[in-house]
PDB file of N, CA, C and O in Angstrom:
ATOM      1  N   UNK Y1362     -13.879  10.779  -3.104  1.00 61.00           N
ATOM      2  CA  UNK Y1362     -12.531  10.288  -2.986  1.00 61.00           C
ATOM      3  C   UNK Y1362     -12.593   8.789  -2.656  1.00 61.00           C
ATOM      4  O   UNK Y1362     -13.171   8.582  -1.589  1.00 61.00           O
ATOM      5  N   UNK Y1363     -12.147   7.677  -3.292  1.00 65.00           N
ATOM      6  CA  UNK Y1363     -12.397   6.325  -3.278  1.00 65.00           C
ATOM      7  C   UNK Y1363     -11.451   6.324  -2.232  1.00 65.00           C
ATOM      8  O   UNK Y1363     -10.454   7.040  -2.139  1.00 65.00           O
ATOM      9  N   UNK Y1364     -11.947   5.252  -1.273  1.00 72.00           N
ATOM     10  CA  UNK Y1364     -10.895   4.778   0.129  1.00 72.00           C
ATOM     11  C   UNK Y1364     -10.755   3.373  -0.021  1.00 72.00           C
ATOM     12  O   UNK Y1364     -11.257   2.699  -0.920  1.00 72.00           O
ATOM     13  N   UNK Y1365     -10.009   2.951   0.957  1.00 69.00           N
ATOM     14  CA  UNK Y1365      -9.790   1.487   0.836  1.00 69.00           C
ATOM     15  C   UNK Y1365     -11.098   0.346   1.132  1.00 69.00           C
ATOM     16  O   UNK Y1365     -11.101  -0.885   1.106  1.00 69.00           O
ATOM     17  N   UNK Y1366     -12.252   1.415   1.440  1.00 77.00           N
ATOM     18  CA  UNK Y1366     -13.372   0.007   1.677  1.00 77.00           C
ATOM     19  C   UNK Y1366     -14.178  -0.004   0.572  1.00 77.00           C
ATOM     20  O   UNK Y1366     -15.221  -0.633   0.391  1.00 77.00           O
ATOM     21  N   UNK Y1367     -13.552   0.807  -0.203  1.00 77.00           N
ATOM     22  CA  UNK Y1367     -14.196   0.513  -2.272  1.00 77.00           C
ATOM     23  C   UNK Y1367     -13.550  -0.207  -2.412  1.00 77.00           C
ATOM     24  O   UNK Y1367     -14.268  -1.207  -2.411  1.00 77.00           O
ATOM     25  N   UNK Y1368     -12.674  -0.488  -2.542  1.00 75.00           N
ATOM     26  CA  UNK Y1368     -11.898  -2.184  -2.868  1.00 75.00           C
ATOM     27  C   UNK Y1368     -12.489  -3.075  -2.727  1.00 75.00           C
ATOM     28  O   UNK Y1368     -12.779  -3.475  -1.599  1.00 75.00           O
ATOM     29  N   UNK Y1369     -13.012  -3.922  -4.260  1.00 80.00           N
ATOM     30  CA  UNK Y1369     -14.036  -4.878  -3.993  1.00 80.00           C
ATOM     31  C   UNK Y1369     -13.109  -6.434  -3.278  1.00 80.00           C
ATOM     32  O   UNK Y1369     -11.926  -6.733  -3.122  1.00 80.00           O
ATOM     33  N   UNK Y1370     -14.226  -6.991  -3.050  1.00 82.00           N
ATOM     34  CA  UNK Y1370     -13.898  -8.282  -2.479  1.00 82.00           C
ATOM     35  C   UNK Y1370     -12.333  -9.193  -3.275  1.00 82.00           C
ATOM     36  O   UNK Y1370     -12.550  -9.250  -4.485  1.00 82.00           O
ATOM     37  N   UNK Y1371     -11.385  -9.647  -3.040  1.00 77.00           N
ATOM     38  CA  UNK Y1371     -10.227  -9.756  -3.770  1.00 77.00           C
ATOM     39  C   UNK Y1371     -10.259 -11.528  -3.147  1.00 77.00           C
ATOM     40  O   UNK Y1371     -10.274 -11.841  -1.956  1.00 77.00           O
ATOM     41  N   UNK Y1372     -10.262 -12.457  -4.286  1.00 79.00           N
ATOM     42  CA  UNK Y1372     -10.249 -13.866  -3.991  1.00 79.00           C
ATOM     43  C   UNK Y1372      -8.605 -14.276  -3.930  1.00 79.00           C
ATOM     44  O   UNK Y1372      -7.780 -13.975  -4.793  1.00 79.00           O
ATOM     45  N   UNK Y1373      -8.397 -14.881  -2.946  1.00 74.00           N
ATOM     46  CA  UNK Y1373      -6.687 -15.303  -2.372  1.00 74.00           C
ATOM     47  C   UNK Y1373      -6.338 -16.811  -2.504  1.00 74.00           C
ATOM     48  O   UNK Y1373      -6.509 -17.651  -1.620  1.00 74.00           O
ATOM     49  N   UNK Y1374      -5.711 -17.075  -4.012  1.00 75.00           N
ATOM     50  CA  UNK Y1374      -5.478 -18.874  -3.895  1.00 75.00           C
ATOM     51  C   UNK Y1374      -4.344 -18.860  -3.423  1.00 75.00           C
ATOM     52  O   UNK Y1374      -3.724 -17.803  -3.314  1.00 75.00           O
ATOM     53  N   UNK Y1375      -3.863 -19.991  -3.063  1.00 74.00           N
ATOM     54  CA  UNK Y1375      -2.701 -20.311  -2.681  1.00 74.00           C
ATOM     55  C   UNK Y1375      -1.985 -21.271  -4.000  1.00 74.00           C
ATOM     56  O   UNK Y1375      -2.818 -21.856  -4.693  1.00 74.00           O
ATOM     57  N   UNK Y1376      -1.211 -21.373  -4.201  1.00 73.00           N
ATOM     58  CA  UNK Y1376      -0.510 -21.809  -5.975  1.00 73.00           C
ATOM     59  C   UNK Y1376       0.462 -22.781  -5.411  1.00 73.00           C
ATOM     60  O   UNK Y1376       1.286 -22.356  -4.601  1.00 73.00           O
ATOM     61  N   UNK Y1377       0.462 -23.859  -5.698  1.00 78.00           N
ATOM     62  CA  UNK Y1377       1.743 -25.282  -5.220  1.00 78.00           C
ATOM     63  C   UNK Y1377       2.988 -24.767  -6.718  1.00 78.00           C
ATOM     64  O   UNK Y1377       4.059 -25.341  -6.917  1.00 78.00           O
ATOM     65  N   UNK Y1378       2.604 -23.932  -7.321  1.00 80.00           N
ATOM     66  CA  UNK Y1378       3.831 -23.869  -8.838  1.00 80.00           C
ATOM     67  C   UNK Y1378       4.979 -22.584  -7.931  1.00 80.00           C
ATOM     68  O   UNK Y1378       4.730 -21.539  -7.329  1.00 80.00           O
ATOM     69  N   UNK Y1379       5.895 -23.121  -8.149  1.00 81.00           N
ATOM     70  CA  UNK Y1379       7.066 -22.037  -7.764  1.00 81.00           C
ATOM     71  C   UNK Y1379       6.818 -21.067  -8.576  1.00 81.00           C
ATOM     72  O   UNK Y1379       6.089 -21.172  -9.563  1.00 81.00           O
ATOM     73  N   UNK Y1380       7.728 -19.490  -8.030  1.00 79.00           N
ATOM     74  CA  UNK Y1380       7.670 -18.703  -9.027  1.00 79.00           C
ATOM     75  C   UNK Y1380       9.195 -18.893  -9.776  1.00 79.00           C
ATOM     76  O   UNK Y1380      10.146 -18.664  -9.029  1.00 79.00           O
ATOM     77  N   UNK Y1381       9.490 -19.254 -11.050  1.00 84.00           N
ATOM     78  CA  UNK Y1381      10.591 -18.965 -11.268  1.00 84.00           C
ATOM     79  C   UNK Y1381      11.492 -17.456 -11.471  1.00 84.00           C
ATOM     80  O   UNK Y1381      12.717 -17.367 -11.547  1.00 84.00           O
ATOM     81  N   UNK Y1382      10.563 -16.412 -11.528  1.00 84.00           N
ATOM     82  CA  UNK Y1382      11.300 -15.672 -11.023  1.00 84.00           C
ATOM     83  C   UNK Y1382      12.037 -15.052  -9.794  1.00 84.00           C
ATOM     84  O   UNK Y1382      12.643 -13.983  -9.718  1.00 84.00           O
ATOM     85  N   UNK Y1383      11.881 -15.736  -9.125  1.00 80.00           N
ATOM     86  CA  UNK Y1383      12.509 -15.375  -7.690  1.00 80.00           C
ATOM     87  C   UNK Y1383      13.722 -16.733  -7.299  1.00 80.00           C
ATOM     88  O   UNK Y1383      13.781 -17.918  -7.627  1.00 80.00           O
ATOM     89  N   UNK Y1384      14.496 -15.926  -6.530  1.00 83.00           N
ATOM     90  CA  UNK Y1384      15.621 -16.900  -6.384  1.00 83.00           C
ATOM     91  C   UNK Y1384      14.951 -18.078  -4.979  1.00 83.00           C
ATOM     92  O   UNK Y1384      15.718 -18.994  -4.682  1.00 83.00           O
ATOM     93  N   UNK Y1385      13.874 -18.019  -4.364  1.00 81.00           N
ATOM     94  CA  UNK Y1385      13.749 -19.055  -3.618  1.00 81.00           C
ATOM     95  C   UNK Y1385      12.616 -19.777  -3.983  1.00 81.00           C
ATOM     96  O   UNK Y1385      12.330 -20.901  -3.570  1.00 81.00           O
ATOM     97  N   UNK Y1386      11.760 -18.869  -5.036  1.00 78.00           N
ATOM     98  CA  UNK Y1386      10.488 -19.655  -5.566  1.00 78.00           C
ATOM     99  C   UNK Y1386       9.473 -19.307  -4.924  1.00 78.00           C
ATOM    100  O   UNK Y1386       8.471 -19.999  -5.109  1.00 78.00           O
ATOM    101  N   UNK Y1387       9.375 -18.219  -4.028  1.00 77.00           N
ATOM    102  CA  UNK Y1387       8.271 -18.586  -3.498  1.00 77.00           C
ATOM    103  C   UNK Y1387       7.148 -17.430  -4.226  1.00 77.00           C
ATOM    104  O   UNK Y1387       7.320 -16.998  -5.365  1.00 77.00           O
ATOM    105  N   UNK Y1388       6.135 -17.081  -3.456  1.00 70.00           N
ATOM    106  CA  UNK Y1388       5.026 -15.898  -3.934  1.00 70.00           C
ATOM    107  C   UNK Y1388       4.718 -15.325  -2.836  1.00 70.00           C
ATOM    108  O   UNK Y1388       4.724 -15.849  -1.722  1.00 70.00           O
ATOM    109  N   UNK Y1389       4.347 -13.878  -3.193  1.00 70.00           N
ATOM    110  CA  UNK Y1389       4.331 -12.907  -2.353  1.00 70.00           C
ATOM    111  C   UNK Y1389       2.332 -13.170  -1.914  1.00 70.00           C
ATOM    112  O   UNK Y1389       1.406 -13.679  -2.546  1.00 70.00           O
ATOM    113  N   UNK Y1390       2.436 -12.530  -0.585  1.00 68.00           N
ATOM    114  CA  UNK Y1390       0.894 -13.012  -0.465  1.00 68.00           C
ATOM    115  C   UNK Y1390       0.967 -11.936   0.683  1.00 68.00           C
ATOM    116  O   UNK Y1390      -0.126 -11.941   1.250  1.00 68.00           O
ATOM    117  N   UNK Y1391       1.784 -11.050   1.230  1.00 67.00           N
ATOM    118  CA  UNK Y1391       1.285  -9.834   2.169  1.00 67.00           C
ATOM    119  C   UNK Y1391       0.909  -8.412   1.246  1.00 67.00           C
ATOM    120  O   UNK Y1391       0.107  -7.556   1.621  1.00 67.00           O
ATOM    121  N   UNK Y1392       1.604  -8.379   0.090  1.00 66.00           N
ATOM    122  CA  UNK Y1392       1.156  -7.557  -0.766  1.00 66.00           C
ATOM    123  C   UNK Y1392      -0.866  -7.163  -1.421  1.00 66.00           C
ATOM    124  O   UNK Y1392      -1.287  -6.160  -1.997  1.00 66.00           O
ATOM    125  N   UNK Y1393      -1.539  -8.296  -1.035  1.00 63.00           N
ATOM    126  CA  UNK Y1393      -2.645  -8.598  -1.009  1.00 63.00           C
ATOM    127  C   UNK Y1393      -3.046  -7.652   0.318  1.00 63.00           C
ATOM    128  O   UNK Y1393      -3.196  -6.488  -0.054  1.00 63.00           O
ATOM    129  N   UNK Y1394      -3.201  -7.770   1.347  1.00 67.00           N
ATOM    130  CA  UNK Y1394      -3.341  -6.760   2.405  1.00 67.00           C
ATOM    131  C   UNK Y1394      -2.920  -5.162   2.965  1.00 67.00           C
ATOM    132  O   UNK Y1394      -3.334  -4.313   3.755  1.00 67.00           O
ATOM    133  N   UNK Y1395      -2.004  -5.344   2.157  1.00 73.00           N
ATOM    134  CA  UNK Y1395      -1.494  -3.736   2.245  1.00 73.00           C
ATOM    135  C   UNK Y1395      -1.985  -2.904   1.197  1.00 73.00           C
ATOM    136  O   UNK Y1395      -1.919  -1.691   1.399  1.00 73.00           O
ATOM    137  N   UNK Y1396      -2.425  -3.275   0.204  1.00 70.00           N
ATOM    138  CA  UNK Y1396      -2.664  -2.439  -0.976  1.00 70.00           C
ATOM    139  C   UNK Y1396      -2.972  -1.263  -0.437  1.00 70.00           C
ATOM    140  O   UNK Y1396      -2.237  -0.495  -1.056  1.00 70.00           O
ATOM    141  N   UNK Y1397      -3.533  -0.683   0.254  1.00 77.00           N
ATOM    142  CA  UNK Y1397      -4.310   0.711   1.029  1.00 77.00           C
ATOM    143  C   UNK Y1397      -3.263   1.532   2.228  1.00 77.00           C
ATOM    144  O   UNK Y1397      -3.528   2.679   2.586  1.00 77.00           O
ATOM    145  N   UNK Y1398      -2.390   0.978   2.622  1.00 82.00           N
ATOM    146  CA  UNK Y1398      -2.123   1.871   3.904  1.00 82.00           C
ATOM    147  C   UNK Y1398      -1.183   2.340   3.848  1.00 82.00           C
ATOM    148  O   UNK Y1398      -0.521   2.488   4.875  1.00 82.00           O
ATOM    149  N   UNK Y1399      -0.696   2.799   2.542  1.00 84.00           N
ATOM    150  CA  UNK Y1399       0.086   4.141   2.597  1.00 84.00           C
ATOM    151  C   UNK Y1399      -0.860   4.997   2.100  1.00 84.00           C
ATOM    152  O   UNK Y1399      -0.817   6.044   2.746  1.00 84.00           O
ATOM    153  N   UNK Y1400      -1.886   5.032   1.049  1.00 85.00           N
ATOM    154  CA  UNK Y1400      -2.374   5.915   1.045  1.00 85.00           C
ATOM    155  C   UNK Y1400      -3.647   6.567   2.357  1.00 85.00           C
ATOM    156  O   UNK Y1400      -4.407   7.513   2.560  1.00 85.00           O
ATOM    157  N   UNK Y1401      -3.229   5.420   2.898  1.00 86.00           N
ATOM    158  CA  UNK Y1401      -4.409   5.714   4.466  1.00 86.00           C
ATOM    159  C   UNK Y1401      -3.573   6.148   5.437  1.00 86.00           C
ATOM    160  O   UNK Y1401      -4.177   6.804   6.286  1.00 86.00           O
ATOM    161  N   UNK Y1402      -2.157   6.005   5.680  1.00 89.00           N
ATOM    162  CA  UNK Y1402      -1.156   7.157   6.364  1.00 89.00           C
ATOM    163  C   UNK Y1402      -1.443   8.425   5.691  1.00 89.00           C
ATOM    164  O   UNK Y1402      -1.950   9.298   6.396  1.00 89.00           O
ATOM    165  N   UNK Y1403      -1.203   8.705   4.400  1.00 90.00           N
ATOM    166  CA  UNK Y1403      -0.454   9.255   3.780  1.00 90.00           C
ATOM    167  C   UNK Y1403      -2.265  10.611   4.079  1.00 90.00           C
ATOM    168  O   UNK Y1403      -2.129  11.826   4.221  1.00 90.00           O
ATOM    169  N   UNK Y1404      -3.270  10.096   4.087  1.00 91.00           N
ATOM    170  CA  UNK Y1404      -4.802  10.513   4.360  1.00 91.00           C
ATOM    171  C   UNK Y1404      -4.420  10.857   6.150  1.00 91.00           C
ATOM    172  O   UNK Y1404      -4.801  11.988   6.449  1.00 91.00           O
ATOM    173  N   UNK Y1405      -4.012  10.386   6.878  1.00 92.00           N
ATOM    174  CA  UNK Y1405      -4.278  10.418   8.557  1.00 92.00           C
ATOM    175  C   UNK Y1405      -3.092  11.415   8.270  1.00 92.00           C
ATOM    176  O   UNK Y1405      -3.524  12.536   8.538  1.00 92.00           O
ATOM    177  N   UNK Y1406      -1.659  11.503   7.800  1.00 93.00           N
ATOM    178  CA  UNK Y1406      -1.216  12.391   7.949  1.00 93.00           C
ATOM    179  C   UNK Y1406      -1.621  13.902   7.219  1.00 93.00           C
ATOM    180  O   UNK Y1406      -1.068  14.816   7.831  1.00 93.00           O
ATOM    181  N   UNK Y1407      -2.280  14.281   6.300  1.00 93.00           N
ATOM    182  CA  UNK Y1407      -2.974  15.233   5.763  1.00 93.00           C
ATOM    183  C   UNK Y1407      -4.123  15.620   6.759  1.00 93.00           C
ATOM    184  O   UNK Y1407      -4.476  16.798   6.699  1.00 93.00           O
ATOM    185  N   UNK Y1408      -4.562  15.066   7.381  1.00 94.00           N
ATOM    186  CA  UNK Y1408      -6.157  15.398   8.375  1.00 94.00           C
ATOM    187  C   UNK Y1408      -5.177  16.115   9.968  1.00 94.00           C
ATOM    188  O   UNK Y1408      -5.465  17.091  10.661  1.00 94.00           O
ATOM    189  N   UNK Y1409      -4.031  15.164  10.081  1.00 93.00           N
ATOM    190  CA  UNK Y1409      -3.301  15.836  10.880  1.00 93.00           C
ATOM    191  C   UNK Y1409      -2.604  17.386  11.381  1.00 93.00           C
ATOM    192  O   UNK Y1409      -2.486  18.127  12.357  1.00 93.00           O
ATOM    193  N   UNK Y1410      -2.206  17.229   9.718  1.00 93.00           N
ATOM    194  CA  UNK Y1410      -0.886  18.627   9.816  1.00 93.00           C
ATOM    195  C   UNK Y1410      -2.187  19.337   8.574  1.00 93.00           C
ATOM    196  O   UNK Y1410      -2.545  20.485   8.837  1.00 93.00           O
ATOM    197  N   UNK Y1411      -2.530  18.983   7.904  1.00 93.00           N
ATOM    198  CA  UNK Y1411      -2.870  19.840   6.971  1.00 93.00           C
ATOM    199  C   UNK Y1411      -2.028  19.908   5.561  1.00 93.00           C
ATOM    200  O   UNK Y1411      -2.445  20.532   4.585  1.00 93.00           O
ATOM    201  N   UNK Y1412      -1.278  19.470   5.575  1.00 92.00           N
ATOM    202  CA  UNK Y1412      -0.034  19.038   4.166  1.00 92.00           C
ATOM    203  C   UNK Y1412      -0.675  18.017   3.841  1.00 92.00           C
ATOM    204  O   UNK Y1412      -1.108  17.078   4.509  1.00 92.00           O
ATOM    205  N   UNK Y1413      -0.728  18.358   2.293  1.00 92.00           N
ATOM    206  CA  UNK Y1413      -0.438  16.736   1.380  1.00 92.00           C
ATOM    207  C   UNK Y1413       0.865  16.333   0.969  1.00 92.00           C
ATOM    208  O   UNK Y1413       1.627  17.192   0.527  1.00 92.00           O
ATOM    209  N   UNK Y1414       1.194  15.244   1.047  1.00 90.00           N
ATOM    210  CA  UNK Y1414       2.550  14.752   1.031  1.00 90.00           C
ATOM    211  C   UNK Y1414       2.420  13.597  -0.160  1.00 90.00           C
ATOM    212  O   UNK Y1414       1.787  12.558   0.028  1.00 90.00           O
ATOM    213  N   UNK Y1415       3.007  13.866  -1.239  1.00 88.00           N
ATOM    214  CA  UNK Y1415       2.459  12.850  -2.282  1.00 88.00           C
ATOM    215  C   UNK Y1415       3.698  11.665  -2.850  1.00 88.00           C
ATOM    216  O   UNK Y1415       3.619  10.740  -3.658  1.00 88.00           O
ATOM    217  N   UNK Y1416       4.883  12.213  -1.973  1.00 87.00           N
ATOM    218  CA  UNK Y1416       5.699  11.234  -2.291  1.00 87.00           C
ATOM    219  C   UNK Y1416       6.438  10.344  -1.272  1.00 87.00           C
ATOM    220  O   UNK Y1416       6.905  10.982  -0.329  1.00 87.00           O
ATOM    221  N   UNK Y1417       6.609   9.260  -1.254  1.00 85.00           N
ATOM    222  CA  UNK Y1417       6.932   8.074   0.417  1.00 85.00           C
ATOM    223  C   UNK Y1417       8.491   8.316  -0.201  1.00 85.00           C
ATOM    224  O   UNK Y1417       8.944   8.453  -1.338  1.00 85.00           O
ATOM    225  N   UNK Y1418       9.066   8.294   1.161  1.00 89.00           N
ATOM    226  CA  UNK Y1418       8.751   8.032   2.418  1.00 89.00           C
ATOM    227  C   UNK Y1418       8.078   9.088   2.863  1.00 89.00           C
ATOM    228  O   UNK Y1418       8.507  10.074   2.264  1.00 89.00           O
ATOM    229  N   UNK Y1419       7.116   9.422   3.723  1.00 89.00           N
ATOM    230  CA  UNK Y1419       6.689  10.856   4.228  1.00 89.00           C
ATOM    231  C   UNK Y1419       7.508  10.693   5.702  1.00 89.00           C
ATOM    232  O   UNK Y1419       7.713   9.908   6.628  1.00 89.00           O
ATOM    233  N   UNK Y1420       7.844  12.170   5.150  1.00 90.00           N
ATOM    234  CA  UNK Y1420       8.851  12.070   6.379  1.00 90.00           C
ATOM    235  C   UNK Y1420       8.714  13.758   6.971  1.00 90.00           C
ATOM    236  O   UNK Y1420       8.206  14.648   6.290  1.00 90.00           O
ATOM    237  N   UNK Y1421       9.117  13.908   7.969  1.00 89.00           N
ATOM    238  CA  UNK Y1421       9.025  15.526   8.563  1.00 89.00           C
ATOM    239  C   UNK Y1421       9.549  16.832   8.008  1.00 89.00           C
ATOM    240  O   UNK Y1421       9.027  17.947   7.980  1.00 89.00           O
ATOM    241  N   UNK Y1422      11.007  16.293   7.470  1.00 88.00           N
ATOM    242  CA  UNK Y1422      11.008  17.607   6.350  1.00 88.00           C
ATOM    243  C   UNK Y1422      10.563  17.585   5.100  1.00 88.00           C
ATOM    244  O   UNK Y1422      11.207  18.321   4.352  1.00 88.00           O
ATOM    245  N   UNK Y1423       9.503  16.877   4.505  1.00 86.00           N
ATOM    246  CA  UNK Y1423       8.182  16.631   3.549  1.00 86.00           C
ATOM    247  C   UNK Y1423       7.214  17.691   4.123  1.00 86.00           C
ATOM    248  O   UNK Y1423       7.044  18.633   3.349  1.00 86.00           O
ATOM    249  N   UNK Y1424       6.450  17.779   5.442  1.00 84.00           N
ATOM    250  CA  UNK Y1424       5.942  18.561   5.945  1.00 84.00           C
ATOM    251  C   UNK Y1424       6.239  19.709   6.387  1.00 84.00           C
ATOM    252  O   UNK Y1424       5.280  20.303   6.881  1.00 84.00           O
ATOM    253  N   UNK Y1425       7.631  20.479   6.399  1.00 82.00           N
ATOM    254  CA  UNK Y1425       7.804  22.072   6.771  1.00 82.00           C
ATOM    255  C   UNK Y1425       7.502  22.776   5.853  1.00 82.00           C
ATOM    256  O   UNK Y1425       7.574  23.999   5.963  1.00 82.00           O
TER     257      UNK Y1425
END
């Protein structure tokens, strides 16, 4: 089962060009760090309860 520390090394520039698609221009750069931790909840909550829960939000009546 591949986890988030198979994720090879990921190089992070920083870009001076606006994005024109966005209304303030800017670029997203927390999306780079999260890539993994819903499916690493979504893993801590399965080891927990014993449910797989395959669709977010996971929420408690997901698990009854």
């Amino acid at each position: 089962m591949p986890v988030h520390a198979d994720v090879p090394p990921i190089d992070v520039h920083c870009l001076d060009d606006p994005d024109p698609t966005t209304p303030l221009g800017v670029l997203g750069a927390g999306e780079i760090g999260i890539t993994g931790a819903a499916a690493a909840i979504g893993n801590a909550v399965h080891h927990a309860t014993g449910r797989r829960v395959l669709d977010l939000p996971i929420t408690i009546d997901k698990l009854l």
